[in-house]
Amino acid sequence: MKLGLHIGYWGAAPPPRAAEMVAEAEALGFDSVWTAESWGSDAFTPLAWWGSQTTRIRLGTDLVQLSARTPTATAMAALTMDHLSAGRFILGLGVSGPQVVEGWYGQPFPKPLARTREYVEIVRKVLAREERVVSSGPHYPLPFPGGTGLGKPLRSITHPLRPDLPIYLGAEGPKNVALAAEVADGWFPIFYSPRHDRLYREPLAQGFARPGARRKPEEFEVCPTVSVVVDDDVERAADAMRPMLALYIGGMGAREVNFHFDVFCRMGYEAEAGRIQQLYLDGRKDEAAAAVPTSMVEEICLVGPREKIRDDLSAWDESVVTTMLLGASIDTMRLMAELVL
């Protein structure tokens, strides 16, 4: 199993010591470093800035939101990053949720699977540079129908460094996971539990079995983000993660549509997730965090003393995970490098 550093998206300000963490990740032998975006900082700019100080580590977006850019604009950014990094870039894509897509980007959310498939097809056409890019839509028609009528098919002026630049997809629901296995080179599960490995193997197998699937299972990357908190007191370590889980289960989405909530329901935490969501939406955020059981934290995070984390890693080694993306301090990065690499 490989390790990656997940810096994520910014809060109110840039994350402190990020450049130092990237340098340390490369020195420790980490495979990759990743940035994200939500409705504040973008993913490409910080990755280019911090990545410019590296020479070996791969640079990826986990993830770029589809609705933030047209497929051709994303392909342009990807091929530019790949040239600047000498072939180390990985393009991670995801649909986000209706609150962000419609509320922030002003784009329609329906048919996320169809939009994702079409988006990836156009990006690959740009990167292949075999012909002028044309798409019949319906989501991203090229050239644009109507308008002045002067639009014409184009081919990228810049020759991509790697026409087969890897594309990973963020996915949570079974249908989306199957789509990732079919059309992408890797998959980002935002909340992954090695104890429920079968929940992921089945949709992955469905995608790999589809005609024209891009990768075989042994060629496919599975890269969950894993938070690590080292503390001799397991409950205290779990306390550090409860507010984040309460936010995603209760606040990152609507009551009617929350894909993060659904993930924990599939793990068997339907009652607990329902209570967390209700408390959070009622404005009782501290109570929502307190309602997150330690077992739920332990499903997706590594928490507790060093020895417990070492023992818990065995379940991850036996899962479909190929790269663990860490949200961790420099000291914890060093510990994980010692335990994993």
Coordinates of C-alpha atoms in Angstrom, one line a residue, residues 38-219:
S38 CA -15.4 23.2 -2.5
W39 CA -16.7 26.8 -2.7
G40 CA -13.6 28.8 -1.8
S41 CA -10.0 27.9 -2.9
D42 CA -9.6 26.1 -6.2
A43 CA -7.6 22.8 -6.6
F44 CA -5.2 23.6 -9.4
T45 CA -3.5 26.7 -8.2
P46 CA -2.2 25.5 -4.8
L47 CA -1.1 22.2 -6.4
A48 CA 0.9 24.0 -9.0
W49 CA 2.4 26.4 -6.4
W50 CA 3.4 23.7 -3.9
G51 CA 4.2 21.1 -6.5
S52 CA 6.7 23.4 -8.2
Q53 CA 9.1 22.7 -5.3
T54 CA 9.0 19.0 -5.8
T55 CA 10.8 16.6 -8.2
R56 CA 9.4 13.1 -7.8
I57 CA 6.1 13.0 -5.9
R58 CA 2.9 12.8 -8.1
L59 CA 0.5 15.7 -8.0
G60 CA -3.3 15.2 -8.0
T61 CA -6.6 16.8 -7.5
D62 CA -9.0 15.1 -5.1
L63 CA -11.1 16.5 -6.5
V64 CA -12.0 19.0 -9.2
Q65 CA -15.7 19.7 -9.4
L66 CA -17.3 19.1 -12.8
S67 CA -19.6 22.1 -12.6
A68 CA -16.7 24.5 -11.9
R69 CA -15.4 24.2 -15.5
T70 CA -16.3 23.0 -18.9
P71 CA -14.7 19.7 -19.8
T72 CA -12.4 21.4 -22.3
A73 CA -11.3 23.9 -19.6
T74 CA -10.5 21.1 -17.2
A75 CA -8.6 19.3 -19.9
M76 CA -6.6 22.4 -20.6
A77 CA -5.6 22.8 -16.9
A78 CA -4.8 19.1 -16.7
L79 CA -2.5 19.0 -19.8
T80 CA -0.8 22.2 -18.5
M81 CA -0.2 20.7 -15.1
D82 CA 1.2 17.5 -16.7
H83 CA 3.7 19.5 -18.7
L84 CA 4.8 21.6 -15.8
S85 CA 5.2 18.6 -13.5
A86 CA 7.0 16.5 -16.2
G87 CA 4.3 13.9 -16.3
R88 CA 3.4 13.6 -12.6
F89 CA -0.2 15.0 -12.7
I90 CA -3.4 13.0 -11.9
L91 CA -6.8 14.5 -12.7
G92 CA -9.4 13.7 -10.0
L93 CA -13.0 14.6 -10.8
G94 CA -16.3 14.6 -9.0
V95 CA -19.8 15.9 -9.3
S96 CA -20.2 17.4 -5.8
G97 CA -23.8 17.7 -4.6
P98 CA -26.8 19.7 -5.6
Q99 CA -26.4 22.4 -3.0
V100 CA -23.0 23.3 -4.4
V101 CA -23.7 22.6 -8.0
E102 CA -26.9 24.6 -8.2
G103 CA -26.3 27.1 -5.3
W104 CA -22.6 28.0 -6.1
Y105 CA -22.1 27.2 -9.7
G106 CA -25.6 27.9 -11.0
Q107 CA -25.6 24.6 -12.9
P108 CA -28.2 21.8 -13.0
F109 CA -27.5 18.8 -10.9
P110 CA -29.7 16.1 -12.3
K111 CA -28.3 13.0 -14.1
P112 CA -24.8 13.1 -12.4
L113 CA -23.8 9.8 -13.8
A114 CA -24.6 10.7 -17.4
R115 CA -22.9 14.1 -17.0
T116 CA -19.8 12.4 -15.5
R117 CA -19.5 9.9 -18.4
E118 CA -19.9 12.6 -21.0
Y119 CA -17.4 14.9 -19.2
V120 CA -14.7 12.2 -19.0
E121 CA -15.2 11.4 -22.7
I122 CA -14.6 15.0 -23.8
V123 CA -11.6 15.4 -21.5
R124 CA -10.1 12.2 -23.0
K125 CA -10.8 13.5 -26.5
V126 CA -8.9 16.7 -25.8
L127 CA -5.9 14.8 -24.3
A128 CA -5.8 12.2 -27.1
R129 CA -5.6 15.1 -29.7
E130 CA -6.5 12.7 -32.5
E131 CA -9.2 14.8 -34.0
R132 CA -11.1 18.0 -33.5
V133 CA -13.3 17.7 -30.4
V134 CA -17.0 17.2 -31.1
S135 CA -19.7 16.1 -28.7
S136 CA -23.4 15.6 -29.4
G137 CA -24.2 16.2 -25.8
P138 CA -26.8 16.5 -24.3
H139 CA -24.9 17.9 -21.3
Y140 CA -21.8 19.4 -23.0
P141 CA -22.5 19.7 -26.7
L142 CA -19.6 20.9 -28.8
P143 CA -19.7 23.1 -30.8
F144 CA -22.5 24.9 -28.9
P145 CA -25.8 24.6 -30.8
G146 CA -27.5 27.8 -31.7
G147 CA -25.8 31.0 -30.7
T148 CA -24.1 32.8 -33.6
G149 CA -23.6 29.6 -35.5
L150 CA -19.9 30.5 -35.9
G151 CA -18.6 27.9 -33.5
K152 CA -16.4 25.2 -35.0
P153 CA -14.7 22.1 -33.7
L154 CA -11.2 22.7 -32.5
R155 CA -8.2 20.6 -31.5
S156 CA -5.9 21.6 -28.6
I157 CA -3.0 23.9 -29.8
T158 CA -0.8 22.4 -27.1
H159 CA 0.2 18.8 -27.5
P160 CA -0.5 16.9 -24.3
L161 CA 2.6 15.3 -22.7
R162 CA 0.6 12.1 -21.9
P163 CA -2.5 11.4 -24.0
D164 CA -3.4 8.7 -21.4
L165 CA -3.1 11.0 -18.4
P166 CA -4.8 9.2 -15.5
I167 CA -8.3 10.3 -14.4
Y168 CA -9.7 9.3 -11.1
L169 CA -13.3 9.8 -10.0
G170 CA -14.8 10.6 -6.6
A171 CA -17.8 8.4 -6.0
E172 CA -20.0 7.3 -3.1
G173 CA -23.1 5.5 -4.4
P174 CA -22.8 2.0 -5.9
K175 CA -23.8 3.2 -9.4
N176 CA -21.2 5.9 -9.4
V177 CA -18.5 3.5 -8.0
A178 CA -19.3 1.1 -10.9
L179 CA -19.0 4.0 -13.3
A180 CA -15.5 4.9 -11.9
A181 CA -14.4 1.3 -12.4
E182 CA -15.7 1.4 -16.0
V183 CA -14.4 4.7 -17.3
A184 CA -11.6 5.9 -14.9
D185 CA -8.1 4.8 -13.8
G186 CA -8.9 5.2 -10.1
W187 CA -11.5 5.9 -7.5
F188 CA -11.7 8.2 -4.4
P189 CA -14.0 7.0 -1.7
I190 CA -14.4 9.9 0.7
F191 CA -15.5 7.6 3.5
Y192 CA -14.1 4.1 3.2
S193 CA -14.3 1.3 5.8
P194 CA -12.1 -1.8 5.3
R195 CA -14.5 -3.7 7.5
H196 CA -17.2 -3.3 4.8
D197 CA -14.9 -4.1 1.9
R198 CA -17.6 -6.1 0.2
L199 CA -19.8 -3.0 -0.2
Y200 CA -17.2 -1.7 -2.6
R201 CA -16.0 -4.8 -4.3
E202 CA -19.4 -5.6 -5.8
P203 CA -20.0 -2.3 -7.7
L204 CA -16.3 -2.2 -8.7
A205 CA -16.6 -5.7 -10.2
Q206 CA -19.7 -4.6 -12.1
G207 CA -17.8 -1.7 -13.6
F208 CA -14.8 -3.8 -14.5
A209 CA -17.1 -6.4 -16.2
R210 CA -18.7 -3.8 -18.6
P211 CA -17.7 -3.9 -22.3
G212 CA -15.0 -1.4 -23.0
A213 CA -14.0 -1.0 -19.3
R214 CA -10.7 1.0 -19.2
R215 CA -8.8 -1.0 -16.5
K216 CA -8.5 -4.4 -15.0
P217 CA -8.9 -4.7 -11.3
E218 CA -5.2 -5.1 -10.7
E219 CA -4.5 -1.9 -12.7

